[in-house]
């Protein structure tokens, strides 16, 4: 648990029942995992990593600043992300983290902001963005955690966990700027860990509801004492192995069609 805020009990990867996932989703997750591995492999060839790549040519690295400046925004998918860091004492073992978002113009029909008590729609409706998940990175530029946050942390508009779960399928940074490997990587991470992110989002809503019940006179979504609402450690190799095993089990369970019984030759009628 990081300092400065309260976090719900971390979700463990083994809470996800891969047998309950559809074959299509498992295949999408595996494809996402392949993108993640490929991104690491390509950058490692030049002794680079995800964090170093996103900070390349950005000048002095300052805590709290967004990198790259102005964030990364895909105008076709309306997906968005940035990288930044908190003071070390607030994020033990972390170099910094990515925040991922989807804006309303990229959301499917039927998604609307949650009508929480202090809800205010931005003047520009496309500013009613939803935070999907954060990805914490270590000093080696490798992912170590996924997490969700309270509303005030990113200035998002609040959507229910059920709705945000639907948005995960629409997150896609399909751009070459500022780094094709990082853009593909962040997209792949959201896809590979989609089931765990769904769990974290539901835990987020439980944590917020519990906090509101404990402090009924405070505005829970703006309470600076509630920052990280759920978190879990990540294991890329372990996740890919679990997905591969689940897909392999599906193939093993595929039943061959039963052989049709051979037709017996018809008896010849006796002549006479």
PDB file of C-alpha atoms in Angstrom:
ATOM      1  CA  UNK A   1       0.000   0.000   0.000  1.00  0.00           C
ATOM      2  CA  UNK A   2       1.331   3.403  -0.958  1.00  0.00           C
ATOM      3  CA  UNK A   3       1.529   6.224   1.537  1.00  0.00           C
ATOM      4  CA  UNK A   4      -0.739   9.255   1.449  1.00  0.00           C
ATOM      5  CA  UNK A   5      -3.966   7.394   0.862  1.00  0.00           C
ATOM      6  CA  UNK A   6      -5.922   4.279   1.640  1.00  0.00           C
ATOM      7  CA  UNK A   7      -5.978   1.272  -0.670  1.00  0.00           C
ATOM      8  CA  UNK A   8      -8.329  -1.670  -0.644  1.00  0.00           C
ATOM      9  CA  UNK A   9      -6.883  -5.133  -0.185  1.00  0.00           C
ATOM     10  CA  UNK A  10      -4.904  -5.862  -3.362  1.00  0.00           C
ATOM     11  CA  UNK A  11      -6.498  -8.157  -5.893  1.00  0.00           C
ATOM     12  CA  UNK A  12      -4.503 -11.291  -6.644  1.00  0.00           C
ATOM     13  CA  UNK A  13      -4.170 -12.554 -10.188  1.00  0.00           C
ATOM     14  CA  UNK A  14      -5.313 -16.021  -9.102  1.00  0.00           C
ATOM     15  CA  UNK A  15      -8.730 -14.604  -8.245  1.00  0.00           C
ATOM     16  CA  UNK A  16      -9.431 -14.504 -11.977  1.00  0.00           C
ATOM     17  CA  UNK A  17     -11.037 -17.717 -13.179  1.00  0.00           C
ATOM     18  CA  UNK A  18      -9.593 -18.034 -16.669  1.00  0.00           C
ATOM     19  CA  UNK A  19     -11.985 -20.907 -17.399  1.00  0.00           C
ATOM     20  CA  UNK A  20     -14.853 -18.417 -17.129  1.00  0.00           C
ATOM     21  CA  UNK A  21     -13.430 -16.194 -19.864  1.00  0.00           C
ATOM     22  CA  UNK A  22     -14.560 -16.581 -23.445  1.00  0.00           C
ATOM     23  CA  UNK A  23     -12.209 -17.999 -26.047  1.00  0.00           C
ATOM     24  CA  UNK A  24     -12.355 -14.679 -27.893  1.00  0.00           C
ATOM     25  CA  UNK A  25     -11.239 -12.701 -24.859  1.00  0.00           C
ATOM     26  CA  UNK A  26      -8.457 -15.156 -24.093  1.00  0.00           C
ATOM     27  CA  UNK A  27      -7.199 -14.819 -27.658  1.00  0.00           C
ATOM     28  CA  UNK A  28      -7.326 -11.023 -27.387  1.00  0.00           C
ATOM     29  CA  UNK A  29      -5.414 -11.172 -24.088  1.00  0.00           C
ATOM     30  CA  UNK A  30      -2.768 -13.431 -25.608  1.00  0.00           C
ATOM     31  CA  UNK A  31      -2.385 -11.047 -28.550  1.00  0.00           C
ATOM     32  CA  UNK A  32      -2.010  -8.183 -26.052  1.00  0.00           C
ATOM     33  CA  UNK A  33       0.643 -10.154 -24.189  1.00  0.00           C
ATOM     34  CA  UNK A  34       2.575 -10.757 -27.391  1.00  0.00           C
ATOM     35  CA  UNK A  35       2.556  -7.008 -28.058  1.00  0.00           C
ATOM     36  CA  UNK A  36       3.858  -6.327 -24.534  1.00  0.00           C
ATOM     37  CA  UNK A  37       6.675  -8.863 -24.895  1.00  0.00           C
ATOM     38  CA  UNK A  38       7.557  -7.600 -28.353  1.00  0.00           C
ATOM     39  CA  UNK A  39       7.745  -3.998 -27.115  1.00  0.00           C
ATOM     40  CA  UNK A  40      10.146  -4.983 -24.330  1.00  0.00           C
ATOM     41  CA  UNK A  41      12.225  -7.048 -26.756  1.00  0.00           C
ATOM     42  CA  UNK A  42      12.564  -4.292 -29.351  1.00  0.00           C
ATOM     43  CA  UNK A  43      13.580  -1.679 -26.778  1.00  0.00           C
ATOM     44  CA  UNK A  44      16.024  -4.042 -25.056  1.00  0.00           C
ATOM     45  CA  UNK A  45      17.964  -4.435 -28.316  1.00  0.00           C
ATOM     46  CA  UNK A  46      19.189  -0.861 -27.863  1.00  0.00           C
ATOM     47  CA  UNK A  47      19.360  -1.139 -24.051  1.00  0.00           C
ATOM     48  CA  UNK A  48      16.208   0.967 -23.692  1.00  0.00           C
ATOM     49  CA  UNK A  49      13.034   0.364 -21.693  1.00  0.00           C
ATOM     50  CA  UNK A  50       9.439   1.614 -21.590  1.00  0.00           C
ATOM     51  CA  UNK A  51      10.067   4.454 -19.122  1.00  0.00           C
ATOM     52  CA  UNK A  52      13.280   5.630 -20.760  1.00  0.00           C
ATOM     53  CA  UNK A  53      11.548   5.613 -24.126  1.00  0.00           C
ATOM     54  CA  UNK A  54       8.594   7.751 -22.995  1.00  0.00           C
ATOM     55  CA  UNK A  55      10.943  10.239 -21.304  1.00  0.00           C
ATOM     56  CA  UNK A  56      13.317  10.463 -24.253  1.00  0.00           C
ATOM     57  CA  UNK A  57      13.989  14.075 -25.373  1.00  0.00           C
ATOM     58  CA  UNK A  58      11.673  15.387 -22.613  1.00  0.00           C
ATOM     59  CA  UNK A  59      14.373  17.333 -20.746  1.00  0.00           C
ATOM     60  CA  UNK A  60      14.632  17.337 -16.963  1.00  0.00           C
ATOM     61  CA  UNK A  61      12.241  14.900 -15.301  1.00  0.00           C
ATOM     62  CA  UNK A  62      10.146  16.715 -12.689  1.00  0.00           C
ATOM     63  CA  UNK A  63       7.799  15.113 -10.183  1.00  0.00           C
ATOM     64  CA  UNK A  64       4.101  15.637 -10.947  1.00  0.00           C
ATOM     65  CA  UNK A  65       4.659  16.865 -14.523  1.00  0.00           C
ATOM     66  CA  UNK A  66       2.911  14.942 -17.282  1.00  0.00           C
ATOM     67  CA  UNK A  67       5.095  13.184 -19.834  1.00  0.00           C
ATOM     68  CA  UNK A  68       5.056  13.708 -22.704  1.00  0.00           C
ATOM     69  CA  UNK A  69       3.936  17.303 -22.303  1.00  0.00           C
ATOM     70  CA  UNK A  70       0.265  17.548 -23.227  1.00  0.00           C
ATOM     71  CA  UNK A  71      -0.337  13.780 -22.849  1.00  0.00           C
ATOM     72  CA  UNK A  72      -0.784  11.267 -25.655  1.00  0.00           C
ATOM     73  CA  UNK A  73      -4.213  11.350 -27.283  1.00  0.00           C
ATOM     74  CA  UNK A  74      -5.480   9.258 -30.174  1.00  0.00           C
ATOM     75  CA  UNK A  75      -8.039  11.377 -32.022  1.00  0.00           C
ATOM     76  CA  UNK A  76      -9.605   8.329 -33.689  1.00  0.00           C
ATOM     77  CA  UNK A  77     -10.108   6.104 -30.646  1.00  0.00           C
ATOM     78  CA  UNK A  78     -10.207   8.966 -28.091  1.00  0.00           C
ATOM     79  CA  UNK A  79      -7.846   7.016 -25.844  1.00  0.00           C
ATOM     80  CA  UNK A  80      -5.370   8.971 -23.729  1.00  0.00           C
ATOM     81  CA  UNK A  81      -2.458   8.370 -21.368  1.00  0.00           C
ATOM     82  CA  UNK A  82       0.447  10.067 -19.640  1.00  0.00           C
ATOM     83  CA  UNK A  83       3.352   9.167 -17.381  1.00  0.00           C
ATOM     84  CA  UNK A  84       4.386  10.975 -14.211  1.00  0.00           C
ATOM     85  CA  UNK A  85       5.947  10.461 -10.795  1.00  0.00           C
ATOM     86  CA  UNK A  86       5.187  11.311  -7.176  1.00  0.00           C
ATOM     87  CA  UNK A  87       7.820  12.003  -4.513  1.00  0.00           C
ATOM     88  CA  UNK A  88       9.662   8.745  -3.655  1.00  0.00           C
ATOM     89  CA  UNK A  89       8.340   8.713  -0.094  1.00  0.00           C
ATOM     90  CA  UNK A  90       4.791   8.477  -1.484  1.00  0.00           C
ATOM     91  CA  UNK A  91       5.493   5.614  -3.883  1.00  0.00           C
ATOM     92  CA  UNK A  92       7.840   3.060  -2.380  1.00  0.00           C
ATOM     93  CA  UNK A  93       9.695   1.035  -5.005  1.00  0.00           C
ATOM     94  CA  UNK A  94       8.211   3.004  -7.871  1.00  0.00           C
ATOM     95  CA  UNK A  95       9.856   5.249 -10.456  1.00  0.00           C
ATOM     96  CA  UNK A  96       6.537   6.565 -11.770  1.00  0.00           C
ATOM     97  CA  UNK A  97       3.309   5.391 -13.322  1.00  0.00           C
ATOM     98  CA  UNK A  98       1.043   5.633 -16.358  1.00  0.00           C
ATOM     99  CA  UNK A  99      -2.568   6.804 -16.185  1.00  0.00           C
ATOM    100  CA  UNK A 100      -4.931   5.597 -18.920  1.00  0.00           C
ATOM    101  CA  UNK A 101      -8.220   7.200 -19.991  1.00  0.00           C
ATOM    102  CA  UNK A 102     -11.036   7.065 -22.500  1.00  0.00           C
ATOM    103  CA  UNK A 103     -12.983  10.161 -23.544  1.00  0.00           C
ATOM    104  CA  UNK A 104     -16.748  10.180 -24.293  1.00  0.00           C
ATOM    105  CA  UNK A 105     -16.318  10.415 -28.066  1.00  0.00           C
ATOM    106  CA  UNK A 106     -14.706   6.974 -27.921  1.00  0.00           C
ATOM    107  CA  UNK A 107     -17.274   5.396 -25.595  1.00  0.00           C
ATOM    108  CA  UNK A 108     -19.974   2.980 -26.772  1.00  0.00           C
ATOM    109  CA  UNK A 109     -23.665   3.966 -26.652  1.00  0.00           C
ATOM    110  CA  UNK A 110     -25.330   3.864 -23.250  1.00  0.00           C
ATOM    111  CA  UNK A 111     -22.354   5.017 -21.173  1.00  0.00           C
ATOM    112  CA  UNK A 112     -23.136   8.055 -19.039  1.00  0.00           C
ATOM    113  CA  UNK A 113     -21.495   9.622 -15.978  1.00  0.00           C
ATOM    114  CA  UNK A 114     -22.624   8.326 -12.601  1.00  0.00           C
ATOM    115  CA  UNK A 115     -25.063  10.695 -10.910  1.00  0.00           C
ATOM    116  CA  UNK A 116     -23.021  11.081  -7.740  1.00  0.00           C
ATOM    117  CA  UNK A 117     -24.035  13.882  -5.316  1.00  0.00           C
ATOM    118  CA  UNK A 118     -21.505  16.483  -6.495  1.00  0.00           C
ATOM    119  CA  UNK A 119     -21.588  15.601 -10.193  1.00  0.00           C
ATOM    120  CA  UNK A 120     -20.943  18.479 -12.593  1.00  0.00           C
ATOM    121  CA  UNK A 121     -20.771  17.966 -16.345  1.00  0.00           C
ATOM    122  CA  UNK A 122     -17.813  19.805 -17.940  1.00  0.00           C
ATOM    123  CA  UNK A 123     -18.616  22.573 -20.425  1.00  0.00           C
ATOM    124  CA  UNK A 124     -17.094  20.452 -23.161  1.00  0.00           C
ATOM    125  CA  UNK A 125     -18.828  17.083 -22.860  1.00  0.00           C
ATOM    126  CA  UNK A 126     -15.787  15.329 -24.310  1.00  0.00           C
ATOM    127  CA  UNK A 127     -13.863  16.412 -21.199  1.00  0.00           C
ATOM    128  CA  UNK A 128     -15.971  13.957 -19.185  1.00  0.00           C
ATOM    129  CA  UNK A 129     -13.173  11.394 -19.489  1.00  0.00           C
ATOM    130  CA  UNK A 130     -12.979   8.182 -17.505  1.00  0.00           C
ATOM    131  CA  UNK A 131      -9.825   6.889 -15.811  1.00  0.00           C
ATOM    132  CA  UNK A 132      -9.349   3.211 -16.598  1.00  0.00           C
ATOM    133  CA  UNK A 133      -6.297   2.100 -14.604  1.00  0.00           C
ATOM    134  CA  UNK A 134      -2.816   3.115 -13.555  1.00  0.00           C
ATOM    135  CA  UNK A 135       0.327   1.110 -14.325  1.00  0.00           C
ATOM    136  CA  UNK A 136       3.142   1.466 -11.813  1.00  0.00           C
ATOM    137  CA  UNK A 137       6.734   1.126 -13.087  1.00  0.00           C
ATOM    138  CA  UNK A 138       9.939   0.279 -11.213  1.00  0.00           C
ATOM    139  CA  UNK A 139      13.411   1.768 -11.586  1.00  0.00           C
ATOM    140  CA  UNK A 140      14.222  -0.720 -14.370  1.00  0.00           C
ATOM    141  CA  UNK A 141      11.288   0.479 -16.462  1.00  0.00           C
ATOM    142  CA  UNK A 142       9.204  -2.651 -15.838  1.00  0.00           C
ATOM    143  CA  UNK A 143       5.559  -2.799 -14.684  1.00  0.00           C
ATOM    144  CA  UNK A 144       5.015  -3.831 -11.069  1.00  0.00           C
ATOM    145  CA  UNK A 145       1.404  -2.911 -10.231  1.00  0.00           C
ATOM    146  CA  UNK A 146      -1.994  -2.029 -11.601  1.00  0.00           C
ATOM    147  CA  UNK A 147      -4.188   0.303  -9.568  1.00  0.00           C
ATOM    148  CA  UNK A 148      -7.306   2.459  -9.568  1.00  0.00           C
ATOM    149  CA  UNK A 149      -7.787   5.860  -7.968  1.00  0.00           C
ATOM    150  CA  UNK A 150     -10.333   8.171  -6.429  1.00  0.00           C
ATOM    151  CA  UNK A 151     -11.845  10.828  -8.702  1.00  0.00           C
ATOM    152  CA  UNK A 152      -9.811  13.809  -7.464  1.00  0.00           C
ATOM    153  CA  UNK A 153      -6.515  12.124  -8.325  1.00  0.00           C
ATOM    154  CA  UNK A 154      -6.849  12.579 -12.099  1.00  0.00           C
ATOM    155  CA  UNK A 155      -9.751  15.028 -12.316  1.00  0.00           C
ATOM    156  CA  UNK A 156     -11.860  12.489 -14.161  1.00  0.00           C
ATOM    157  CA  UNK A 157     -15.639  12.310 -14.255  1.00  0.00           C
ATOM    158  CA  UNK A 158     -16.948   9.352 -12.255  1.00  0.00           C
ATOM    159  CA  UNK A 159     -18.472   6.356 -14.035  1.00  0.00           C
ATOM    160  CA  UNK A 160     -19.655   3.172 -12.375  1.00  0.00           C
ATOM    161  CA  UNK A 161     -17.325   0.191 -12.409  1.00  0.00           C
ATOM    162  CA  UNK A 162     -19.793  -1.667 -14.626  1.00  0.00           C
ATOM    163  CA  UNK A 163     -19.548   1.057 -17.266  1.00  0.00           C
ATOM    164  CA  UNK A 164     -15.769   1.497 -17.015  1.00  0.00           C
ATOM    165  CA  UNK A 165     -15.364  -2.248 -17.534  1.00  0.00           C
ATOM    166  CA  UNK A 166     -17.083  -1.854 -20.891  1.00  0.00           C
ATOM    167  CA  UNK A 167     -14.637   0.890 -21.839  1.00  0.00           C
ATOM    168  CA  UNK A 168     -11.555  -1.314 -21.491  1.00  0.00           C
ATOM    169  CA  UNK A 169     -12.214  -2.928 -24.876  1.00  0.00           C
ATOM    170  CA  UNK A 170     -12.086   0.478 -26.572  1.00  0.00           C
ATOM    171  CA  UNK A 171      -8.707   1.645 -25.280  1.00  0.00           C
ATOM    172  CA  UNK A 172      -6.206   1.683 -28.131  1.00  0.00           C
ATOM    173  CA  UNK A 173      -3.317   4.072 -28.790  1.00  0.00           C
ATOM    174  CA  UNK A 174      -2.738   3.588 -32.508  1.00  0.00           C
ATOM    175  CA  UNK A 175      -0.086   6.280 -33.031  1.00  0.00           C
ATOM    176  CA  UNK A 176       3.590   6.408 -33.973  1.00  0.00           C
ATOM    177  CA  UNK A 177       4.235   9.551 -31.869  1.00  0.00           C
ATOM    178  CA  UNK A 178       6.036   9.820 -29.517  1.00  0.00           C
ATOM    179  CA  UNK A 179       6.959   6.129 -29.415  1.00  0.00           C
ATOM    180  CA  UNK A 180       5.355   3.305 -31.342  1.00  0.00           C
ATOM    181  CA  UNK A 181       6.655   0.614 -28.917  1.00  0.00           C
ATOM    182  CA  UNK A 182       5.294   2.441 -25.842  1.00  0.00           C
ATOM    183  CA  UNK A 183       1.933   3.150 -27.476  1.00  0.00           C
ATOM    184  CA  UNK A 184       1.540  -0.486 -28.432  1.00  0.00           C
ATOM    185  CA  UNK A 185       2.784  -1.585 -24.999  1.00  0.00           C
ATOM    186  CA  UNK A 186       0.271   0.444 -22.986  1.00  0.00           C
ATOM    187  CA  UNK A 187      -2.531  -0.823 -25.238  1.00  0.00           C
ATOM    188  CA  UNK A 188      -1.284  -4.389 -24.811  1.00  0.00           C
ATOM    189  CA  UNK A 189      -1.080  -4.070 -21.021  1.00  0.00           C
ATOM    190  CA  UNK A 190      -4.723  -2.975 -20.730  1.00  0.00           C
ATOM    191  CA  UNK A 191      -5.760  -5.873 -22.973  1.00  0.00           C
ATOM    192  CA  UNK A 192      -3.584  -8.537 -21.321  1.00  0.00           C
ATOM    193  CA  UNK A 193      -4.781  -7.687 -17.818  1.00  0.00           C
ATOM    194  CA  UNK A 194      -8.358  -6.786 -18.711  1.00  0.00           C
ATOM    195  CA  UNK A 195      -9.987  -9.291 -16.291  1.00  0.00           C
ATOM    196  CA  UNK A 196      -7.851  -8.091 -13.367  1.00  0.00           C
ATOM    197  CA  UNK A 197      -8.603  -4.459 -14.180  1.00  0.00           C
ATOM    198  CA  UNK A 198     -12.305  -5.292 -14.089  1.00  0.00           C
ATOM    199  CA  UNK A 199     -11.840  -6.769 -10.611  1.00  0.00           C
ATOM    200  CA  UNK A 200      -9.912  -3.679  -9.511  1.00  0.00           C
ATOM    201  CA  UNK A 201     -12.674  -1.380 -10.773  1.00  0.00           C
ATOM    202  CA  UNK A 202     -15.356  -3.204  -8.787  1.00  0.00           C
ATOM    203  CA  UNK A 203     -13.083  -3.119  -5.747  1.00  0.00           C
ATOM    204  CA  UNK A 204     -12.694   0.617  -6.345  1.00  0.00           C
ATOM    205  CA  UNK A 205     -16.440   1.140  -6.041  1.00  0.00           C
ATOM    206  CA  UNK A 206     -16.585  -0.995  -2.889  1.00  0.00           C
ATOM    207  CA  UNK A 207     -13.729   0.995  -1.325  1.00  0.00           C
ATOM    208  CA  UNK A 208     -15.377   4.323  -2.153  1.00  0.00           C
ATOM    209  CA  UNK A 209     -18.743   3.197  -0.757  1.00  0.00           C
ATOM    210  CA  UNK A 210     -17.093   1.970   2.447  1.00  0.00           C
ATOM    211  CA  UNK A 211     -15.228   5.270   2.833  1.00  0.00           C
ATOM    212  CA  UNK A 212     -18.429   7.269   2.336  1.00  0.00           C
ATOM    213  CA  UNK A 213     -20.184   5.196   4.976  1.00  0.00           C
ATOM    214  CA  UNK A 214     -17.300   5.773   7.383  1.00  0.00           C
ATOM    215  CA  UNK A 215     -17.180   9.529   6.707  1.00  0.00           C
ATOM    216  CA  UNK A 216     -20.756  10.472   5.724  1.00  0.00           C
ATOM    217  CA  UNK A 217     -20.211  14.234   6.123  1.00  0.00           C
ATOM    218  CA  UNK A 218     -17.291  14.379   3.652  1.00  0.00           C
ATOM    219  CA  UNK A 219     -17.295  14.474  -0.140  1.00  0.00           C
ATOM    220  CA  UNK A 220     -15.796  11.038  -0.743  1.00  0.00           C
ATOM    221  CA  UNK A 221     -14.733  11.698  -4.343  1.00  0.00           C
ATOM    222  CA  UNK A 222     -12.691  14.740  -3.314  1.00  0.00           C
ATOM    223  CA  UNK A 223     -11.326  13.354  -0.046  1.00  0.00           C
ATOM    224  CA  UNK A 224      -7.518  13.621  -0.209  1.00  0.00           C
ATOM    225  CA  UNK A 225      -7.239  10.860   2.382  1.00  0.00           C
ATOM    226  CA  UNK A 226      -8.600   8.362  -0.136  1.00  0.00           C
ATOM    227  CA  UNK A 227      -6.247   8.168  -3.100  1.00  0.00           C
ATOM    228  CA  UNK A 228      -5.497   4.629  -4.307  1.00  0.00           C
ATOM    229  CA  UNK A 229      -8.730   2.628  -4.169  1.00  0.00           C
ATOM    230  CA  UNK A 230      -7.456  -0.791  -5.306  1.00  0.00           C
ATOM    231  CA  UNK A 231      -4.175  -2.293  -6.482  1.00  0.00           C
ATOM    232  CA  UNK A 232      -2.490  -5.542  -7.486  1.00  0.00           C
ATOM    233  CA  UNK A 233       0.954  -6.732  -8.453  1.00  0.00           C
ATOM    234  CA  UNK A 234       1.484  -7.816 -12.055  1.00  0.00           C
ATOM    235  CA  UNK A 235       3.366 -10.742 -13.535  1.00  0.00           C
ATOM    236  CA  UNK A 236       3.485 -10.557 -17.331  1.00  0.00           C
ATOM    237  CA  UNK A 237       5.003 -13.997 -17.864  1.00  0.00           C
ATOM    238  CA  UNK A 238       2.639 -15.607 -15.367  1.00  0.00           C
ATOM    239  CA  UNK A 239      -0.383 -13.974 -16.999  1.00  0.00           C
ATOM    240  CA  UNK A 240       0.618 -15.114 -20.478  1.00  0.00           C
ATOM    241  CA  UNK A 241       1.237 -18.640 -19.215  1.00  0.00           C
ATOM    242  CA  UNK A 242      -2.195 -18.721 -17.557  1.00  0.00           C
ATOM    243  CA  UNK A 243      -3.905 -17.480 -20.721  1.00  0.00           C
ATOM    244  CA  UNK A 244      -2.010 -19.961 -22.880  1.00  0.00           C
ATOM    245  CA  UNK A 245      -2.936 -22.806 -20.527  1.00  0.00           C
ATOM    246  CA  UNK A 246      -6.613 -21.790 -20.578  1.00  0.00           C
ATOM    247  CA  UNK A 247      -6.631 -21.733 -24.376  1.00  0.00           C
ATOM    248  CA  UNK A 248      -4.853 -25.084 -24.482  1.00  0.00           C
ATOM    249  CA  UNK A 249      -7.441 -26.571 -22.158  1.00  0.00           C
ATOM    250  CA  UNK A 250     -10.200 -25.318 -24.458  1.00  0.00           C
ATOM    251  CA  UNK A 251      -8.628 -27.124 -27.404  1.00  0.00           C
ATOM    252  CA  UNK A 252      -8.217 -30.279 -25.339  1.00  0.00           C
ATOM    253  CA  UNK A 253     -11.894 -30.234 -24.412  1.00  0.00           C
ATOM    254  CA  UNK A 254     -13.020 -29.892 -28.015  1.00  0.00           C
ATOM    255  CA  UNK A 255     -14.933 -33.040 -28.784  1.00  0.00           C
ATOM    256  CA  UNK A 256     -14.601 -34.734 -32.141  1.00  0.00           C
ATOM    257  CA  UNK A 257     -17.920 -35.397 -33.846  1.00  0.00           C
ATOM    258  CA  UNK A 258     -19.097 -38.907 -33.226  1.00  0.00           C
ATOM    259  CA  UNK A 259     -18.543 -41.234 -36.144  1.00  0.00           C
ATOM    260  CA  UNK A 260     -21.708 -42.199 -37.919  1.00  0.00           C
ATOM    261  CA  UNK A 261     -22.418 -45.908 -37.861  1.00  0.00           C
ATOM    262  CA  UNK A 262     -21.705 -47.635 -41.149  1.00  0.00           C
ATOM    263  CA  UNK A 263     -24.788 -48.474 -43.127  1.00  0.00           C
ATOM    264  CA  UNK A 264     -25.445 -52.166 -43.545  1.00  0.00           C
ATOM    265  CA  UNK A 265     -25.926 -53.270 -47.125  1.00  0.00           C
ATOM    266  CA  UNK A 266     -29.551 -53.871 -47.957  1.00  0.00           C
ATOM    267  CA  UNK A 267     -30.574 -57.468 -48.273  1.00  0.00           C
ATOM    268  CA  UNK A 268     -31.322 -58.635 -51.789  1.00  0.00           C
ATOM    269  CA  UNK A 269     -34.855 -59.696 -52.340  1.00  0.00           C
ATOM    270  CA  UNK A 270     -35.291 -63.321 -53.248  1.00  0.00           C
ATOM    271  CA  UNK A 271     -36.290 -63.801 -56.817  1.00  0.00           C
ATOM    272  CA  UNK A 272     -39.109 -65.990 -57.752  1.00  0.00           C
TER     273      UNK A 272
END
